[in-house]
Amino acid sequence: MAGLWLRISGGKGLVRGAHKLKKPGASAEERLQGRNPAVSIRRDVSSAVPVVTPVPPRVVGQRGAELPNADLLRSLRALQVLLRSARLYHKNHPRLTESLDVAYEALREVAASLSGLELCLDPRGVVVPKFGPAVLSDPRGELTALAADLRRAGIHSLLFARKFHVGELDTFAQLVHTTLLKSEEPDRAAALWAIRLAEQHVEGIEVNTQTERNVDTVLTSLIGALVAYGGSSRRDASDVTPIRPPEIEEMAASLRLLGRLTPPLEVARGLSPEEAARGIHGVLEGASRECVALLLSAVSQHGPRDAERPQSYLLRLSECLIFEFLTAEFGSGALAPTGVRPLFQRLSEDIVTAGGYSGPHSSQHLSALAVEWANETHREQLIERFWTDLPPRERSATLRGPDVWCIPVSVMRQTLRQLVEAGADAPRREARNILLNYSRCLPAAKPSARRVVAAGLGELTPIIESLWPNQLPEELSRSALKAISGESVPETAALLGAFLETLARICMLRSDYAGFEIILLGLESTPHDAQHEHMATLAQRLIAQDRWLLLVDGALANRPLDPVLPRLLQRDPERLLDRLTLILTEQRGNELLSPMARLLRTIGPPALGLLETRLYEARRQRVLAAIKLLAGADNDRLLRALPHALASWEWNLQDLAVSEVARAANAASAGSVAFVFSAILADAHPLVVPMMIDQIGVANQVSAVPLLIEIAAGEHESLRDQFVRIKAIEALGRMRAADAAALLHELTERRDGLSYSEPAGLRAAAEEALALIENRPSSARVRAAYETLEQITKPFAVHRRYARIPLESPLNAQIEGTPAPVMRVRTISLGGAYLESKRKLSVGDSIKLEIRSGLRRIHSTAVVRNLGPDGNGIEFVHMLDEDREKLRRLVQRHLRD
């Protein structure tokens, strides 16, 4: 016998029909047949066992019809989009019309190919009976969401006829939307669907209707046996008795009975149908009629699906029994959220215990049903399903209450994601409140609760980031800090540490340094003992190398300095200075000098003092960085260190330090700079001395006049270079030093035979200095030039030492020893020039330069001082006497013009 056709109706849950009254005098057979008109039951006079007569099936479509899985999934996804559009858009919106057309075409094609499309909505997803009892594959969770929406609207099964029109589909979508808006109980809504569809004259779409199904022979025997043994219960004798919910012990006994019924039904045991029937009767003979009646009631409400195997059906039946019992207990308040899992585990163990097998093939130990219920993964999935299918009002009350930790994380994630994706402000506020309430369970008394919440918060991190896109609430971090400080379970402490580290990472990436500091200080404020050693380790990990780099980058960003960053970075000044030193070697280093100086000034002595000690180190790169950073952050500190450190530096480091100090000097500090320069002239490199002497002259450092006179006379022990002597003479003239007049006269007039003793360039400089000192009428032109220069540079902190001469006809120049293209000199002075060139030099580079003025060649040693958009500004630090004279004449000629 290939199989029997048996019609079993769907219906309400086991306890939800408790308000109905029993029909007086009705037996179990009559009640079962009343619920299932297609079942014909007659009682054989020779046997107490009723005979179930199969009803000829009404074939709904061709059984062999096949459909590509992609088309079926596409049609169901189109239905989901239609239902969502009906909630989001008004009736005539183009988006709703478009989704309606797409869904209609997809569903019509599938329904036509299958001679009707039937959908059963399971909590786990969508079942298409024509393709088997299993739920359709749903890797993205779309069909699960569709089933959940339709079940909330009271729809347990849905049938699209072979022919239906688009208006009926539109009406159905609007009815679903209206039902969800009313927030009706699913059971109440389920009873009204037939009326609503009839009122709207919808005939091509049926909701919650029964169809003929092919029921397994063994299941038919089981149903007949249940009718026989549960049909004459003492409860049936009473006239009108309310159907009361079963007690916990009654439910446990029924589940144990179901577990004992499983072995005779399993084909894997090698039992014949006759042996299975005798086994079923043997189990039922030892059971109470109340338990049998309870199972019979469940079978009448949750009948077998088309071609469903006994093992699969009994598993589903046991799940339905437990779910409906737990839901009823929870809804009545008899079951608290904290009791859901223990009670579920107890009922599961009852099934496993009753499913022990000791007959043939006893090496398998447990029946298939018991094996499934013994699987912890299966239990966890069912607990998640219970909370998912719980009515929204009851689940919302738990989410707001102190027992929110009892809800599995997957259900929390799904609920929060739905609230976030709603887009409106109110659902997002609700989601934030739920998450904060969840975090308040961290200090719970139960270790299991603390562990669950700690692990859950870690898994909910992506949702936390989406709910607070700018700044995380302090309550999250403070709750975690309070919990980890008192946690004694290592596993929970590790989970809390991972969550805190995640919060710190989010704060860092969002530049929420105040939130990061709260976490760091909270970890560091714990006692320094072995019990809290893990918190100290976590605090060190929070400012590990990668995060330290983020802190430094945040402090150097082009925005106002966050006051928290200096406090965080001053924890390790050595590492901070190492990072700044490394950045200065990069291409962007000079651009970040200003924010670096700002940061160091804010940190103060901890960083500046360490930076000063680096001036005396042997590593050139660290000294170079220290000079640049101190010049920008604390120029006075660099100036005070020069007398001690200058002699140990090579000339380009001396040049950098002197130029930085001179550039940073203002009217108030120029005298101090000049005084220090005069004290260390003898220790400075000859290429650096000219710039120092210029600064002394510009600052009018009178105390340095005797030293300058000695240098100008060529009597200094080390500073006898002609270029240095010329610089000293120019400084004396700039200072109007009358004590130098006699020496200057001697330099201009002293002869060695018929020729002058001093070179022409030095004599010319002495004559100009005398003209400024003696204020003679013949020197009016020279004084006017100097006075004009002083007026021009007065608004600037650093006065210009020489007048700049713009050249109408640029001069050609070339760096000696390189194949670089010819440069053009647009501006020139006695102190330097501006070179236009495509070649980019670096500040501090020293070059040998040849400037061509007609047939003349002016050779000099120069240092790059600044960079421009189309060239470089240079300063002459040395040149021979004849080259200096050529440059002076060139400048004077252009001044006269």
CSV table of N, CA, C and O in Angstrom, one decimal, residues 543-615:
chain,number,residue,atom,x,y,z
A,543,ILE,N,46.5,51.2,24.4
A,543,ILE,CA,47.4,52.2,23.8
A,543,ILE,C,48.5,51.5,23.2
A,543,ILE,O,49.7,52.0,23.3
A,544,ALA,N,48.3,50.4,22.6
A,544,ALA,CA,49.3,49.7,21.9
A,544,ALA,C,49.8,50.5,20.6
A,544,ALA,O,49.2,51.5,20.3
A,545,GLN,N,50.7,49.9,19.9
A,545,GLN,CA,51.3,50.6,18.8
A,545,GLN,C,50.3,51.2,17.8
A,545,GLN,O,50.4,52.4,17.5
A,546,ASP,N,49.4,50.4,17.3
A,546,ASP,CA,48.5,51.0,16.3
A,546,ASP,C,47.6,52.1,16.8
A,546,ASP,O,47.4,53.1,16.1
A,547,ARG,N,47.1,51.9,18.0
A,547,ARG,CA,46.2,52.9,18.6
A,547,ARG,C,47.0,54.1,19.0
A,547,ARG,O,46.5,55.2,19.0
A,548,TRP,N,48.2,53.9,19.4
A,548,TRP,CA,49.1,55.1,19.7
A,548,TRP,C,49.3,56.0,18.5
A,548,TRP,O,49.2,57.2,18.6
A,549,LEU,N,49.5,55.3,17.4
A,549,LEU,CA,49.6,56.1,16.1
A,549,LEU,C,48.4,56.9,15.8
A,549,LEU,O,48.4,58.0,15.3
A,550,LEU,N,47.2,56.3,16.0
A,550,LEU,CA,46.0,57.0,15.8
A,550,LEU,C,45.8,58.2,16.7
A,550,LEU,O,45.3,59.2,16.3
A,551,LEU,N,46.3,58.1,17.9
A,551,LEU,CA,46.2,59.2,18.9
A,551,LEU,C,47.1,60.3,18.4
A,551,LEU,O,46.7,61.5,18.4
A,552,VAL,N,48.3,60.0,17.9
A,552,VAL,CA,49.2,61.0,17.4
A,552,VAL,C,48.7,61.7,16.2
A,552,VAL,O,48.7,62.9,16.1
A,553,ASP,N,48.1,60.9,15.3
A,553,ASP,CA,47.6,61.4,14.1
A,553,ASP,C,46.4,62.3,14.4
A,553,ASP,O,46.2,63.4,13.7
A,554,GLY,N,45.6,62.0,15.4
A,554,GLY,CA,44.5,62.8,15.8
A,554,GLY,C,44.9,64.1,16.4
A,554,GLY,O,44.3,65.2,16.1
A,555,ALA,N,46.1,64.1,17.1
A,555,ALA,CA,46.6,65.4,17.7
A,555,ALA,C,47.2,66.3,16.6
A,555,ALA,O,47.2,67.5,16.8
A,556,LEU,N,47.6,65.7,15.5
A,556,LEU,CA,48.2,66.5,14.4
A,556,LEU,C,47.2,66.9,13.3
A,556,LEU,O,47.6,67.5,12.3
A,557,ALA,N,46.0,66.5,13.5
A,557,ALA,CA,45.0,66.7,12.4
A,557,ALA,C,44.7,68.2,12.3
A,557,ALA,O,44.9,69.0,13.3
A,558,ASN,N,44.2,68.6,11.2
A,558,ASN,CA,44.0,70.0,10.9
A,558,ASN,C,42.6,70.5,11.5
A,558,ASN,O,41.6,70.7,10.8
A,559,ARG,N,42.6,70.5,12.8
A,559,ARG,CA,41.4,70.9,13.6
A,559,ARG,C,41.8,71.3,15.0
A,559,ARG,O,43.0,71.0,15.4
A,560,PRO,N,40.9,72.0,15.7
A,560,PRO,CA,41.3,72.4,17.1
A,560,PRO,C,41.8,71.1,17.9
A,560,PRO,O,41.2,70.1,17.8
A,561,LEU,N,42.8,71.3,18.7
A,561,LEU,CA,43.3,70.2,19.5
A,561,LEU,C,42.4,69.8,20.6
A,561,LEU,O,42.0,70.6,21.4
A,562,ASP,N,42.0,68.5,20.6
A,562,ASP,CA,41.1,68.0,21.6
A,562,ASP,C,41.9,68.0,23.0
A,562,ASP,O,43.0,67.5,23.0
A,563,PRO,N,41.4,68.6,24.0
A,563,PRO,CA,42.1,68.7,25.3
A,563,PRO,C,42.5,67.3,25.9
A,563,PRO,O,43.4,67.2,26.7
A,564,VAL,N,41.8,66.3,25.5
A,564,VAL,CA,42.1,65.0,26.0
A,564,VAL,C,43.4,64.4,25.4
A,564,VAL,O,44.1,63.7,26.1
A,565,LEU,N,43.7,64.7,24.2
A,565,LEU,CA,44.8,64.1,23.5
A,565,LEU,C,46.1,64.4,24.2
A,565,LEU,O,46.9,63.5,24.4
A,566,PRO,N,46.4,65.6,24.6
A,566,PRO,CA,47.7,65.8,25.3
A,566,PRO,C,47.8,65.0,26.6
A,566,PRO,O,48.9,64.5,27.0
A,567,ARG,N,46.7,64.8,27.3
A,567,ARG,CA,46.7,64.0,28.5
A,567,ARG,C,47.0,62.6,28.2
A,567,ARG,O,47.7,61.9,29.0
A,568,LEU,N,46.5,62.1,27.1
A,568,LEU,CA,46.7,60.7,26.8
A,568,LEU,C,48.2,60.5,26.3
A,568,LEU,O,48.8,59.5,26.6
A,569,LEU,N,48.7,61.4,25.5
A,569,LEU,CA,50.0,61.3,24.9
A,569,LEU,C,51.1,61.5,25.9
A,569,LEU,O,52.2,61.0,25.7
A,570,GLN,N,50.9,62.3,26.9
A,570,GLN,CA,52.0,62.6,27.9
A,570,GLN,C,52.2,61.4,28.7
A,570,GLN,O,53.2,61.4,29.5
A,571,ARG,N,51.5,60.3,28.6
A,571,ARG,CA,51.7,59.1,29.3
A,571,ARG,C,53.1,58.5,28.9
A,571,ARG,O,53.7,57.8,29.7
A,572,ASP,N,53.5,58.7,27.7
A,572,ASP,CA,54.7,58.1,27.2
A,572,ASP,C,55.4,59.1,26.3
A,572,ASP,O,55.3,59.0,25.1
A,573,PRO,N,56.1,60.1,26.9
A,573,PRO,CA,56.7,61.2,26.0
A,573,PRO,C,57.8,60.6,25.1
A,573,PRO,O,57.9,61.1,24.0
A,574,GLU,N,58.5,59.6,25.6
A,574,GLU,CA,59.5,59.0,24.7
A,574,GLU,C,59.0,58.4,23.4
A,574,GLU,O,59.5,58.7,22.3
A,575,ARG,N,57.9,57.7,23.5
A,575,ARG,CA,57.3,57.1,22.3
A,575,ARG,C,56.6,58.2,21.5
A,575,ARG,O,56.7,58.1,20.2
A,576,LEU,N,56.1,59.2,22.1
A,576,LEU,CA,55.5,60.4,21.3
A,576,LEU,C,56.6,61.0,20.5
A,576,LEU,O,56.5,61.3,19.3
A,577,LEU,N,57.8,61.3,21.1
A,577,LEU,CA,58.8,62.0,20.4
A,577,LEU,C,59.4,61.1,19.3
A,577,LEU,O,59.8,61.6,18.2
A,578,ASP,N,59.5,59.8,19.5
A,578,ASP,CA,60.0,58.9,18.5
A,578,ASP,C,59.0,59.0,17.3
A,578,ASP,O,59.5,59.0,16.1
A,579,ARG,N,57.7,59.0,17.6
A,579,ARG,CA,56.8,59.1,16.5
A,579,ARG,C,56.9,60.4,15.7
A,579,ARG,O,56.9,60.5,14.5
A,580,LEU,N,57.0,61.5,16.4
A,580,LEU,CA,57.2,62.8,15.8
A,580,LEU,C,58.5,62.9,15.0
A,580,LEU,O,58.5,63.5,13.9
A,581,THR,N,59.5,62.3,15.5
A,581,THR,CA,60.8,62.3,14.8
A,581,THR,C,60.6,61.5,13.5
A,581,THR,O,61.2,62.0,12.4
A,582,LEU,N,59.9,60.4,13.5
A,582,LEU,CA,59.7,59.7,12.3
A,582,LEU,C,58.9,60.4,11.3
A,582,LEU,O,59.1,60.4,10.1
A,583,ILE,N,57.9,61.1,11.7
A,583,ILE,CA,57.0,61.9,10.8
A,583,ILE,C,57.8,63.0,10.1
A,583,ILE,O,57.6,63.3,9.0
A,584,LEU,N,58.7,63.6,10.9
A,584,LEU,CA,59.5,64.7,10.3
A,584,LEU,C,60.4,64.2,9.1
A,584,LEU,O,60.8,65.0,8.3
A,585,THR,N,60.7,62.9,9.0
A,585,THR,CA,61.4,62.4,7.9
A,585,THR,C,60.6,62.1,6.7
A,585,THR,O,61.1,61.9,5.6
A,586,GLU,N,59.3,62.2,6.9
A,586,GLU,CA,58.4,61.9,5.7
A,586,GLU,C,58.2,63.2,4.9
A,586,GLU,O,58.6,64.3,5.4
A,587,GLN,N,57.5,63.1,3.8
A,587,GLN,CA,57.4,64.2,2.9
A,587,GLN,C,56.5,65.3,3.5
A,587,GLN,O,56.6,66.5,3.3
A,588,ARG,N,55.5,64.8,4.3
A,588,ARG,CA,54.6,65.8,5.0
A,588,ARG,C,55.1,66.4,6.3
A,588,ARG,O,54.4,67.1,6.9
A,589,GLY,N,56.3,66.0,6.7
A,589,GLY,CA,56.8,66.4,8.0
A,589,GLY,C,56.8,67.9,8.2
A,589,GLY,O,56.3,68.3,9.3
A,590,ASN,N,57.3,68.7,7.3
A,590,ASN,CA,57.4,70.1,7.5
A,590,ASN,C,56.0,70.8,7.6
A,590,ASN,O,55.9,71.8,8.3
A,591,GLU,N,55.1,70.2,6.9
A,591,GLU,CA,53.7,70.7,7.0
A,591,GLU,C,53.1,70.5,8.3
A,591,GLU,O,52.2,71.3,8.7
A,592,LEU,N,53.5,69.5,9.1
A,592,LEU,CA,53.0,69.2,10.4
A,592,LEU,C,53.8,69.8,11.5
A,592,LEU,O,53.5,69.5,12.7
A,593,LEU,N,54.8,70.6,11.2
A,593,LEU,CA,55.6,71.2,12.3
A,593,LEU,C,54.7,72.1,13.2
A,593,LEU,O,54.9,72.1,14.5
A,594,SER,N,53.8,72.8,12.7
A,594,SER,CA,53.0,73.7,13.5
A,594,SER,C,52.1,73.0,14.4
A,594,SER,O,52.1,73.3,15.6
A,595,PRO,N,51.3,71.9,14.0
A,595,PRO,CA,50.5,71.2,15.0
A,595,PRO,C,51.4,70.4,15.9
A,595,PRO,O,51.0,70.2,17.1
A,596,MET,N,52.6,70.0,15.5
A,596,MET,CA,53.5,69.3,16.5
A,596,MET,C,53.9,70.3,17.6
A,596,MET,O,53.9,69.9,18.8
A,597,ALA,N,54.2,71.5,17.2
A,597,ALA,CA,54.6,72.5,18.2
A,597,ALA,C,53.5,72.8,19.2
A,597,ALA,O,53.6,72.9,20.4
A,598,ARG,N,52.3,72.9,18.6
A,598,ARG,CA,51.1,73.1,19.4
A,598,ARG,C,50.9,72.0,20.4
A,598,ARG,O,50.6,72.3,21.6
A,599,LEU,N,51.0,70.8,20.0
A,599,LEU,CA,50.9,69.6,20.9
A,599,LEU,C,51.9,69.7,22.0
A,599,LEU,O,51.6,69.5,23.2
A,600,LEU,N,53.2,69.9,21.6
A,600,LEU,CA,54.2,69.9,22.6
A,600,LEU,C,54.1,71.0,23.6
A,600,LEU,O,54.3,70.9,24.8
A,601,ARG,N,53.6,72.2,23.2
A,601,ARG,CA,53.4,73.3,24.1
A,601,ARG,C,52.3,73.0,25.1
A,601,ARG,O,52.4,73.3,26.3
A,602,THR,N,51.3,72.3,24.6
A,602,THR,CA,50.2,71.9,25.5
A,602,THR,C,50.6,70.9,26.5
A,602,THR,O,50.2,71.0,27.7
A,603,ILE,N,51.4,69.9,26.1
A,603,ILE,CA,51.9,68.9,27.1
A,603,ILE,C,52.8,69.5,28.1
A,603,ILE,O,52.8,69.2,29.3
A,604,GLY,N,53.7,70.4,27.6
A,604,GLY,CA,54.6,71.1,28.5
A,604,GLY,C,55.8,70.4,28.9
A,604,GLY,O,56.4,69.6,28.1
A,605,PRO,N,56.3,70.6,30.1
A,605,PRO,CA,57.6,70.1,30.6
A,605,PRO,C,57.9,68.6,30.3
A,605,PRO,O,59.0,68.3,30.0
A,606,PRO,N,56.9,67.7,30.5
A,606,PRO,CA,57.2,66.3,30.3
A,606,PRO,C,57.8,66.0,28.9
A,606,PRO,O,58.7,65.2,28.8
A,607,ALA,N,57.3,66.7,27.9
A,607,ALA,CA,57.8,66.4,26.6
A,607,ALA,C,58.9,67.4,26.2
A,607,ALA,O,59.9,67.0,25.6
A,608,LEU,N,58.8,68.7,26.6
A,608,LEU,CA,59.9,69.7,26.3
A,608,LEU,C,61.2,69.3,27.0
A,608,LEU,O,62.3,69.5,26.4
A,609,GLY,N,61.1,68.9,28.2
A,609,GLY,CA,62.3,68.6,28.9
A,609,GLY,C,63.0,67.4,28.3
A,609,GLY,O,64.3,67.4,28.1
A,610,LEU,N,62.3,66.4,27.9
A,610,LEU,CA,62.9,65.2,27.2
A,610,LEU,C,63.4,65.6,25.9
A,610,LEU,O,64.5,65.1,25.4
A,611,LEU,N,62.7,66.5,25.2
A,611,LEU,CA,63.2,67.0,23.9
A,611,LEU,C,64.5,67.7,24.0
A,611,LEU,O,65.4,67.6,23.2
A,612,GLU,N,64.7,68.5,25.1
A,612,GLU,CA,65.9,69.2,25.3
A,612,GLU,C,67.1,68.3,25.5
A,612,GLU,O,68.2,68.5,25.0
A,613,THR,N,66.9,67.2,26.2
A,613,THR,CA,67.9,66.2,26.4
A,613,THR,C,68.4,65.6,25.1
A,613,THR,O,69.6,65.2,25.0
A,614,ARG,N,67.5,65.5,24.2
A,614,ARG,CA,67.9,64.9,22.9
A,614,ARG,C,68.9,65.8,22.1
A,614,ARG,O,69.5,65.3,21.1
A,615,LEU,N,69.0,67.1,22.5
A,615,LEU,CA,69.9,68.0,21.8
A,615,LEU,C,71.4,67.5,22.0
A,615,LEU,O,72.2,67.8,21.1
